[in-house]
């Protein structure tokens, strides 16, 4: 057993411990963190009651200034100076801004506009339109709130030519670099046509986001984290209630709402976006120091009024329902044609404990099931190259679980290895790996790479690893390679897993995972035996989501050339190995 696991309520995973510290730091020290509660459904209705007083209820803290210091991400810095490590004031502000507690809105101006609108309704002018009242998203239990043709995720407008009907993967645009295989956030959101945006993110720069979305035209539902009920009320009170609503997924005592997902409704299609970056400017290239990647696909209206969901759509809806998103909004997804997603799989981690059959649908167990459902399962050796922005308390159990899942295993192989046999047999099994170390490469930047990057050490705040985990005897240092972008000087916040087949004289399909999940137990879960039932139970701390993208056809080569047609490979391969010695050290964000 890892010595770090003794008396550790977080199971040795530093991501969970640090995120718990963030939750503590973002509340008043006298206010306990509330357990997860059932979320009120998000509903779309035609009630334009804009007379609700924007000044009632708790007010959020003052809108933070735009931070020049990068916020922390997946393996975030502790921000409570009284509870843990002392941190610079810039880091405190960065972490606080990432919680979406203060949406950057001019509340005085909003109130003036609200009063003006109310006056217009009471004394209509000649130029008032006679059309139907606009729809709004709301959080309540009223029975009349059904999806409408103007605001729900469905529409009766005839489908026209779609920009990305088959799905595509692109790098994010970065200021100062030539445009090639990239995309800007503005090109994704298309604010002039965007009607409704359902967004989830770990970090939010509210002022920046509202420069990309016109809330006079676009209604928003933000799937976000709040540490307690008081913070939820602050967040709700700090936005115009007829334009922006929140969904708060139920959280484990220690975990993160780390998924990045965008459902974007345009007049005649739905755009589904799975980025690796958060809703902050540096993750979308605007500061010129960091890159990410994006999967997006445009779905047309279905020819039938109700379209049976394929596996991709089923798992997307399953994830959204678990998040607490309103069922009527989720149901409106069936109005779209998901047939082009048959070639992909939506994979996720739901931040809960999963017993019964549920454990097979999420985390690394769900990854394995998705691989199998695509016909990609294999018993042969595979090559894995995993680019991450954060490394947790990684050990061979986790590496084996990910490797097995990439072969199509549902999690039981590694679980049974741990659960069966005598203590002596278990000790012997610890030295028997289910993978060849030469076949698994983890890409994480070195101190030197970060220091010499375009933004220098100040740009490495969202690239997270702690020396105490790296120096642990159970950390597989021999698997880690230096991560350098093919766009020289950029740091990478991308999370992508490439799976290839060694050339063994037969053709097999390679594939990739792109999404929010880094390499940690928090992100992928751990399958354990339930004490009550004696059956498997999957414990997941984080909310994550991603997509499996198979390559077209089968290839008889094991090189990265198999990905060229569908995915721009972002890193220099194979990357300089760190080795088992300490001659080369990774970037430790707490020690910069």
XYZ file of C-alpha atoms in Angstrom:
592
model
C 0.000 0.000 0.000
C 1.163 3.468 -0.755
C 2.370 4.963 2.527
C 0.695 8.228 1.599
C -2.696 6.539 1.852
C -2.583 6.015 5.622
C -5.116 8.161 7.467
C -5.821 10.096 4.312
C -9.534 10.753 3.680
C -8.689 11.559 0.073
C -7.137 8.179 -0.641
C -3.750 9.674 -1.425
C -5.039 11.775 -4.289
C -3.755 15.325 -4.041
C -6.286 16.635 -6.546
C -9.147 15.816 -4.219
C -7.390 17.296 -1.194
C -6.550 20.516 -2.991
C -10.004 20.926 -4.442
C -11.469 20.430 -0.995
C -9.216 23.221 0.243
C -10.529 25.438 -2.547
C -14.078 24.693 -1.468
C -13.189 25.665 2.081
C -11.440 28.821 1.013
C -14.374 30.036 -1.069
C -16.747 30.148 1.879
C -16.895 32.001 5.143
C -14.865 30.147 7.753
C -17.953 29.838 9.965
C -20.158 28.393 7.217
C -20.019 24.597 6.874
C -19.857 23.028 3.453
C -23.313 21.694 2.741
C -23.816 18.166 1.413
C -25.114 17.805 -2.119
C -28.807 18.477 -2.479
C -31.296 17.759 -5.209
C -31.173 20.486 -7.790
C -34.306 22.252 -8.962
C -34.923 21.491 -12.606
C -33.954 23.980 -15.275
C -36.991 24.740 -17.344
C -37.757 26.840 -20.383
C -40.943 28.836 -20.253
C -42.597 31.913 -21.719
C -43.038 33.840 -18.478
C -41.344 37.169 -18.985
C -41.592 38.293 -15.371
C -38.681 40.669 -15.465
C -39.979 42.597 -12.466
C -38.055 40.296 -10.144
C -35.811 42.589 -8.197
C -32.211 42.070 -9.280
C -31.108 43.547 -5.968
C -32.872 41.034 -3.768
C -31.040 38.142 -2.186
C -27.363 37.803 -1.363
C -25.037 39.841 -3.535
C -21.876 38.389 -4.969
C -18.482 39.858 -4.207
C -17.204 42.717 -6.362
C -16.299 41.725 -9.888
C -12.607 40.801 -9.891
C -10.209 42.607 -12.179
C -8.948 40.678 -15.150
C -6.138 38.589 -13.761
C -2.784 38.529 -15.454
C -1.873 35.556 -13.278
C -3.051 32.236 -14.680
C -5.754 30.563 -12.653
C -5.155 27.101 -11.287
C -6.805 24.153 -12.976
C -7.285 20.433 -12.415
C -4.746 20.075 -9.606
C -5.356 23.525 -8.203
C -3.357 25.415 -5.588
C -4.703 25.607 -2.072
C -5.908 29.117 -1.437
C -6.672 29.181 2.261
C -3.592 30.659 3.894
C -4.885 29.783 7.337
C -5.380 26.137 6.414
C -2.506 25.228 4.145
C 0.282 26.598 1.975
C 0.673 30.370 1.809
C 0.144 31.646 -1.717
C 0.602 34.915 -3.549
C -2.357 37.284 -3.585
C -2.579 36.934 -7.366
C -3.164 33.219 -6.953
C -5.912 33.834 -4.399
C -7.734 36.122 -6.810
C -7.266 33.668 -9.651
C -8.773 30.773 -7.754
C -11.671 32.852 -6.540
C -12.461 34.026 -10.050
C -12.491 30.446 -11.281
C -15.462 29.621 -9.061
C -17.897 31.820 -11.052
C -19.063 33.495 -7.843
C -19.072 36.916 -9.472
C -20.364 37.277 -12.981
C -18.958 40.455 -14.476
C -22.131 42.461 -14.916
C -22.940 46.117 -14.256
C -25.728 45.559 -11.767
C -26.692 49.231 -11.540
C -27.016 49.458 -15.317
C -28.963 46.179 -15.422
C -31.402 47.501 -12.834
C -31.913 50.700 -14.818
C -32.552 48.671 -17.968
C -34.958 46.400 -16.084
C -36.955 49.364 -14.812
C -37.072 50.809 -18.317
C -38.395 47.515 -19.684
C -40.983 47.343 -16.897
C -42.138 50.881 -17.723
C -42.480 49.934 -21.367
C -44.760 47.027 -20.509
C -46.955 49.208 -18.305
C -47.282 51.956 -20.967
C -46.674 50.433 -24.418
C -45.238 52.649 -27.129
C -46.205 52.620 -30.772
C -42.955 50.884 -31.660
C -43.600 47.939 -29.356
C -43.717 44.737 -31.346
C -46.834 42.622 -31.445
C -44.963 39.342 -31.627
C -44.916 36.635 -28.945
C -43.015 37.273 -25.751
C -39.493 35.915 -25.615
C -38.773 32.721 -23.738
C -36.521 32.435 -20.739
C -34.673 29.729 -18.856
C -35.606 29.379 -15.237
C -34.901 27.248 -12.188
C -38.206 26.229 -10.632
C -40.835 23.488 -10.511
C -43.681 25.077 -12.455
C -45.570 22.558 -14.552
C -46.187 24.918 -17.456
C -42.490 25.253 -18.307
C -42.171 23.189 -21.464
C -39.465 23.619 -24.122
C -40.550 26.201 -26.653
C -39.828 26.372 -30.342
C -37.749 29.517 -29.862
C -35.573 28.651 -26.867
C -35.466 24.889 -26.391
C -32.730 22.896 -28.040
C -35.088 22.106 -30.908
C -36.396 24.127 -33.823
C -38.559 23.586 -36.876
C -36.365 25.614 -39.202
C -35.255 23.580 -42.191
C -31.693 22.354 -42.017
C -29.180 24.007 -44.297
C -25.589 23.166 -44.986
C -23.784 22.646 -41.695
C -20.188 23.758 -41.022
C -19.117 20.524 -39.287
C -21.690 17.799 -40.033
C -19.227 14.900 -39.654
C -17.352 16.212 -36.627
C -13.852 17.630 -36.485
C -10.916 18.123 -34.116
C -9.003 21.376 -34.072
C -6.375 23.109 -32.016
C -7.279 26.384 -30.414
C -6.075 29.496 -32.182
C -3.141 31.191 -30.424
C -2.179 34.810 -30.860
C 1.119 35.220 -32.679
C 1.053 31.839 -34.472
C 0.076 31.077 -38.079
C -3.435 29.730 -38.516
C -3.483 26.012 -39.323
C -5.934 23.365 -38.101
C -7.155 25.820 -35.470
C -10.329 27.564 -34.360
C -11.224 30.645 -32.323
C -13.815 30.764 -29.571
C -15.708 33.355 -31.627
C -15.896 30.904 -34.529
C -17.396 28.297 -32.231
C -19.917 30.520 -30.459
C -20.970 32.632 -33.481
C -22.612 35.168 -31.191
C -24.740 36.764 -33.911
C -26.663 33.511 -34.489
C -26.417 31.848 -31.067
C -29.813 31.452 -29.372
C -29.072 29.252 -26.360
C -25.798 28.101 -24.780
C -25.486 25.347 -22.189
C -21.941 25.628 -20.859
C -19.844 23.773 -18.305
C -16.345 24.667 -17.182
C -13.989 24.369 -14.237
C -12.876 27.987 -14.524
C -14.863 30.997 -15.696
C -13.743 34.462 -16.680
C -17.175 36.051 -16.624
C -16.266 39.422 -18.120
C -14.417 37.728 -20.983
C -17.209 35.213 -21.593
C -19.815 37.928 -21.834
C -17.715 39.638 -24.488
C -18.114 36.471 -26.592
C -21.853 35.954 -26.006
C -24.505 38.620 -26.474
C -26.919 37.950 -23.622
C -29.460 40.241 -25.225
C -29.756 37.597 -27.948
C -28.557 34.462 -26.203
C -29.830 32.744 -23.083
C -27.314 30.794 -21.036
C -27.377 27.817 -18.699
C -24.126 27.458 -16.777
C -23.278 24.066 -15.279
C -21.003 25.179 -12.477
C -19.611 24.396 -9.045
C -20.730 26.002 -5.813
C -19.316 25.037 -2.431
C -22.575 25.492 -0.514
C -26.147 26.748 -0.723
C -25.170 30.305 0.180
C -22.748 30.475 -2.724
C -25.402 29.130 -5.081
C -27.718 31.941 -4.034
C -24.929 34.486 -4.515
C -24.338 33.248 -8.037
C -28.030 33.295 -8.909
C -28.505 36.755 -7.430
C -25.624 38.228 -9.387
C -27.034 37.622 -12.880
C -30.119 38.728 -14.830
C -32.575 35.982 -14.055
C -34.268 36.009 -17.423
C -30.994 35.509 -19.326
C -28.658 33.332 -17.263
C -29.454 30.305 -15.144
C -27.288 27.860 -13.233
C -27.189 24.110 -12.825
C -25.193 22.805 -9.858
C -24.238 19.125 -10.162
C -24.252 17.150 -6.899
C -20.699 16.932 -5.596
C -18.736 14.417 -3.568
C -17.236 15.834 -0.338
C -13.969 16.249 -2.222
C -14.044 16.606 -5.981
C -14.248 18.983 -8.908
C -16.783 20.007 -11.533
C -14.039 19.692 -14.134
C -16.023 18.826 -17.274
C -15.913 21.127 -20.290
C -18.964 20.877 -22.526
C -20.919 23.247 -24.756
C -24.362 22.671 -26.255
C -24.979 25.556 -28.642
C -28.369 26.067 -30.261
C -28.444 27.909 -33.570
C -31.567 28.554 -35.680
C -31.316 25.307 -37.636
C -28.851 23.049 -35.856
C -27.258 22.065 -32.562
C -23.501 22.357 -32.137
C -21.943 19.993 -29.609
C -18.492 21.068 -28.422
C -16.045 19.179 -26.206
C -12.991 21.363 -25.521
C -10.029 20.638 -23.273
C -9.883 24.268 -22.162
C -11.900 26.284 -19.692
C -13.853 29.459 -20.341
C -10.901 31.747 -19.741
C -8.936 33.808 -22.299
C -5.561 32.099 -21.966
C -7.062 28.666 -22.692
C -8.325 30.091 -26.004
C -5.017 31.561 -27.116
C -5.651 35.207 -26.403
C -2.563 35.662 -24.223
C -0.384 33.755 -26.691
C 1.069 31.280 -24.190
C -1.271 28.254 -23.955
C -3.010 25.897 -26.366
C -5.901 23.468 -26.109
C -7.894 21.276 -28.475
C -11.575 21.055 -29.408
C -13.943 18.441 -30.801
C -17.112 19.811 -32.374
C -19.946 18.434 -34.468
C -23.085 20.077 -35.883
C -26.320 18.098 -35.649
C -29.253 18.900 -37.969
C -32.913 18.657 -37.090
C -34.268 15.128 -37.182
C -36.834 14.319 -39.864
C -39.022 12.685 -37.232
C -40.425 14.726 -34.357
C -38.894 12.330 -31.829
C -35.633 10.722 -32.840
C -34.470 7.564 -30.982
C -31.086 8.230 -29.394
C -28.013 6.252 -30.383
C -25.364 5.277 -27.824
C -23.581 8.634 -28.053
C -26.801 10.517 -27.385
C -27.851 8.145 -24.616
C -24.630 8.661 -22.697
C -24.772 12.424 -23.220
C -28.307 12.522 -21.819
C -27.329 10.200 -18.962
C -24.500 12.572 -18.032
C -26.666 15.690 -18.280
C -29.441 14.139 -16.216
C -26.964 13.158 -13.500
C -25.702 16.744 -13.580
C -29.169 17.992 -12.672
C -29.985 19.654 -15.976
C -33.697 20.044 -16.575
C -35.280 16.979 -18.141
C -37.366 18.963 -20.613
C -34.210 20.566 -21.972
C -32.505 17.161 -22.149
C -35.566 15.730 -23.857
C -35.400 18.362 -26.582
C -32.109 16.836 -27.728
C -34.145 14.054 -29.313
C -35.324 16.564 -31.916
C -31.855 16.450 -33.462
C -30.325 13.824 -35.705
C -27.441 12.150 -33.861
C -26.722 9.624 -36.633
C -23.328 11.135 -37.497
C -22.203 10.508 -33.920
C -22.492 6.741 -34.439
C -18.802 6.711 -35.263
C -17.936 8.333 -31.912
C -18.638 7.668 -28.240
C -19.364 10.168 -25.495
C -17.500 9.123 -22.348
C -17.778 10.675 -18.928
C -16.989 10.567 -15.253
C -19.883 11.332 -12.907
C -18.725 12.530 -9.501
C -20.564 9.998 -7.344
C -20.302 6.430 -6.032
C -21.737 3.976 -8.560
C -23.062 0.556 -7.577
C -25.307 -1.944 -9.360
C -24.928 -1.690 -13.120
C -24.107 2.002 -12.996
C -20.390 1.538 -12.390
C -19.937 0.159 -15.904
C -21.150 3.377 -17.562
C -18.713 5.951 -16.233
C -15.051 6.555 -15.343
C -12.468 4.178 -16.745
C -15.087 1.399 -16.669
C -17.254 3.409 -19.045
C -14.212 4.115 -21.209
C -13.648 0.380 -21.624
C -17.303 -0.242 -22.430
C -17.241 2.503 -25.050
C -14.119 1.048 -26.661
C -15.782 -2.353 -26.802
C -19.022 -0.982 -28.253
C -17.082 0.556 -31.153
C -15.506 -2.805 -31.984
C -12.077 -1.576 -30.866
C -11.483 -4.108 -28.096
C -8.334 -6.186 -28.371
C -6.245 -8.640 -26.387
C -3.106 -7.632 -28.253
C -0.571 -5.118 -27.003
C -1.402 -1.478 -27.639
C 0.617 1.740 -27.557
C -0.704 4.572 -25.392
C 0.455 8.195 -25.524
C -1.370 10.347 -22.958
C -0.925 14.131 -23.014
C -2.017 15.693 -19.713
C -1.942 19.041 -17.948
C -2.149 17.525 -14.484
C -0.811 14.397 -12.821
C -2.316 13.106 -9.599
C -1.014 10.495 -7.184
C -0.448 8.089 -10.059
C 0.458 4.457 -9.399
C 0.504 1.220 -11.353
C -3.083 0.367 -10.385
C -4.368 3.442 -12.200
C -2.041 2.953 -15.171
C -3.181 -0.669 -15.476
C -6.841 0.350 -15.279
C -6.447 2.910 -18.085
C -4.437 0.485 -20.230
C -6.996 -2.289 -19.738
C -9.856 0.093 -20.539
C -8.106 1.074 -23.768
C -8.173 -2.632 -24.667
C -11.931 -2.721 -24.009
C -11.963 -4.021 -20.424
C -14.835 -2.857 -18.181
C -12.638 -2.476 -15.106
C -12.915 -5.964 -13.698
C -9.482 -7.138 -14.809
C -7.557 -4.787 -12.548
C -10.245 -4.994 -9.825
C -10.021 -8.791 -9.648
C -6.242 -8.652 -9.599
C -6.432 -6.473 -6.491
C -9.353 -8.297 -4.861
C -8.309 -11.947 -5.145
C -5.567 -14.091 -3.704
C -3.533 -14.170 -0.518
C -1.454 -11.260 0.724
C 1.692 -12.927 -0.628
C 0.059 -13.444 -3.999
C -1.102 -9.837 -4.005
C 2.417 -8.674 -3.248
C 3.705 -10.709 -6.177
C 0.975 -9.308 -8.411
C 2.185 -5.791 -7.650
C 5.278 -6.519 -9.711
C 3.278 -8.042 -12.582
C 2.066 -5.249 -14.816
C -0.754 -5.623 -17.322
C 1.174 -3.339 -19.676
C 4.689 -3.015 -20.988
C 6.267 0.197 -19.671
C 7.690 0.814 -23.134
C 4.126 0.899 -24.509
C 2.734 3.629 -22.226
C 3.979 7.196 -22.444
C 2.741 10.117 -20.355
C 3.504 13.624 -21.654
C 4.070 16.292 -19.018
C 6.357 19.330 -19.332
C 9.673 19.675 -17.556
C 10.735 22.661 -15.480
C 13.021 23.620 -18.327
C 10.227 23.450 -20.926
C 7.930 25.692 -18.896
C 10.713 28.129 -18.053
C 11.716 28.493 -21.704
C 8.157 28.728 -22.997
C 6.787 31.892 -24.530
C 5.110 32.915 -21.274
C 7.815 31.602 -18.959
C 7.161 30.311 -15.465
C 4.256 32.704 -14.913
C 2.240 30.818 -17.528
C 2.517 27.414 -15.857
C -0.119 27.848 -13.155
C -2.588 25.381 -14.697
C 0.007 22.665 -15.282
C -0.034 20.763 -12.041
C 2.103 18.161 -10.297
C 3.567 18.055 -6.801
C 7.063 16.831 -5.989
C 5.841 14.681 -3.088
C 3.859 12.575 -5.548
C 6.600 12.478 -8.157
C 9.165 11.350 -5.566
C 6.898 8.632 -4.179
C 8.318 5.129 -4.772
C 5.006 4.095 -6.359
C 4.957 6.867 -8.992
C 5.739 5.429 -12.471
C 8.366 8.039 -13.386
C 9.771 5.807 -16.113
C 6.606 6.391 -18.179
C 6.808 10.181 -18.218
C 8.171 12.133 -21.175
C 8.752 15.853 -21.598
C 5.796 17.518 -23.307
C 6.655 20.080 -25.973
C 4.189 21.546 -28.437
C 4.836 21.315 -32.147
C 4.034 25.035 -32.056
C 7.354 25.996 -30.511
C 7.163 27.940 -27.262
C 3.561 27.090 -26.372
C 2.479 25.263 -23.246
C -0.298 22.698 -23.532
C -3.444 22.381 -21.475
C -4.674 19.625 -23.791
C -5.885 16.263 -22.505
C -5.665 13.664 -25.257
C -4.971 9.923 -25.284
C -3.689 8.333 -28.504
C -4.121 4.565 -28.817
C -2.220 2.695 -31.511
C -1.398 -0.897 -32.357
C 2.198 -2.096 -32.717
C 2.829 -3.323 -36.240
C 2.208 -7.056 -35.938
C 1.409 -7.776 -39.545
C -2.310 -7.051 -39.260
C -4.374 -3.914 -39.669
C -6.247 -2.495 -36.680
C -8.071 0.752 -36.023
C -6.323 3.380 -33.943
C -8.319 5.880 -31.911
C -8.020 8.835 -29.554
C -9.774 10.201 -26.478
C -10.132 13.987 -26.257
C -11.708 15.663 -23.255
C -11.354 17.118 -19.795
C -9.874 14.158 -17.916
C -6.251 14.259 -16.815
C -4.420 11.248 -15.434
C -5.631 10.868 -11.865
C -7.904 8.710 -9.778
C -10.139 11.752 -9.254
C -10.675 12.000 -13.007
C -11.189 8.312 -13.819
C -12.390 6.739 -10.568
C -11.433 3.606 -8.692
C -13.346 0.322 -8.653
C -13.597 -1.116 -5.141
C -15.648 -3.738 -3.318
C -18.790 -2.388 -1.714
C -18.737 -3.415 1.947
C -22.502 -3.733 2.161
C -23.130 -5.849 -0.938
C -19.714 -7.328 -1.635
C -20.137 -6.230 -5.261
C -18.015 -3.786 -7.293
C -18.546 -0.085 -6.714
C -16.902 2.741 -8.641
C -15.935 5.819 -6.634
C -15.504 8.958 -8.739
C -14.710 12.403 -7.344
C -14.750 14.563 -10.465
C -17.165 15.412 -13.224
C -15.414 14.903 -16.576
C -16.425 14.321 -20.171
C -14.794 13.520 -23.478
C -15.151 11.768 -26.809
C -13.610 8.696 -28.429
C -12.584 9.363 -32.028
C -11.685 6.302 -34.120
C -9.501 6.777 -37.166
C -11.014 6.088 -40.554
C -10.207 2.578 -41.735
C -7.528 0.273 -40.457
C -3.831 1.000 -40.690
C -0.899 -1.355 -40.973
C 1.457 1.144 -39.375
C 1.858 2.029 -35.706
C 3.180 5.564 -36.241
C 1.367 8.809 -35.516
C 0.686 9.196 -39.222
C -2.512 7.193 -38.664
C -4.026 10.254 -36.962
C -3.120 12.861 -39.574
C -6.438 12.866 -41.425
C -8.599 13.419 -38.340
C -6.533 14.814 -35.487
C -3.637 17.285 -35.516
C -1.041 15.678 -33.225
C -0.120 18.538 -30.870
C 3.095 17.322 -29.222
C 6.607 16.484 -30.270
C 6.900 12.688 -30.240
C 8.110 10.548 -28.588
C 9.280 13.256 -26.174
C 12.431 13.119 -24.089
C 11.976 10.555 -21.262
C 12.603 11.594 -17.678
C 13.879 8.154 -16.763
C 13.961 6.569 -13.340
C 16.576 8.991 -12.046
C 16.098 12.560 -10.918
C 18.382 13.946 -13.609
C 15.371 15.600 -15.291
C 12.622 17.138 -13.190
C 9.057 17.967 -14.198
C 7.358 21.291 -13.627
C 6.182 21.562 -9.999
C 3.723 24.422 -9.897
C 3.998 24.938 -6.128
C 7.767 25.319 -6.275
C 8.147 27.791 -9.135
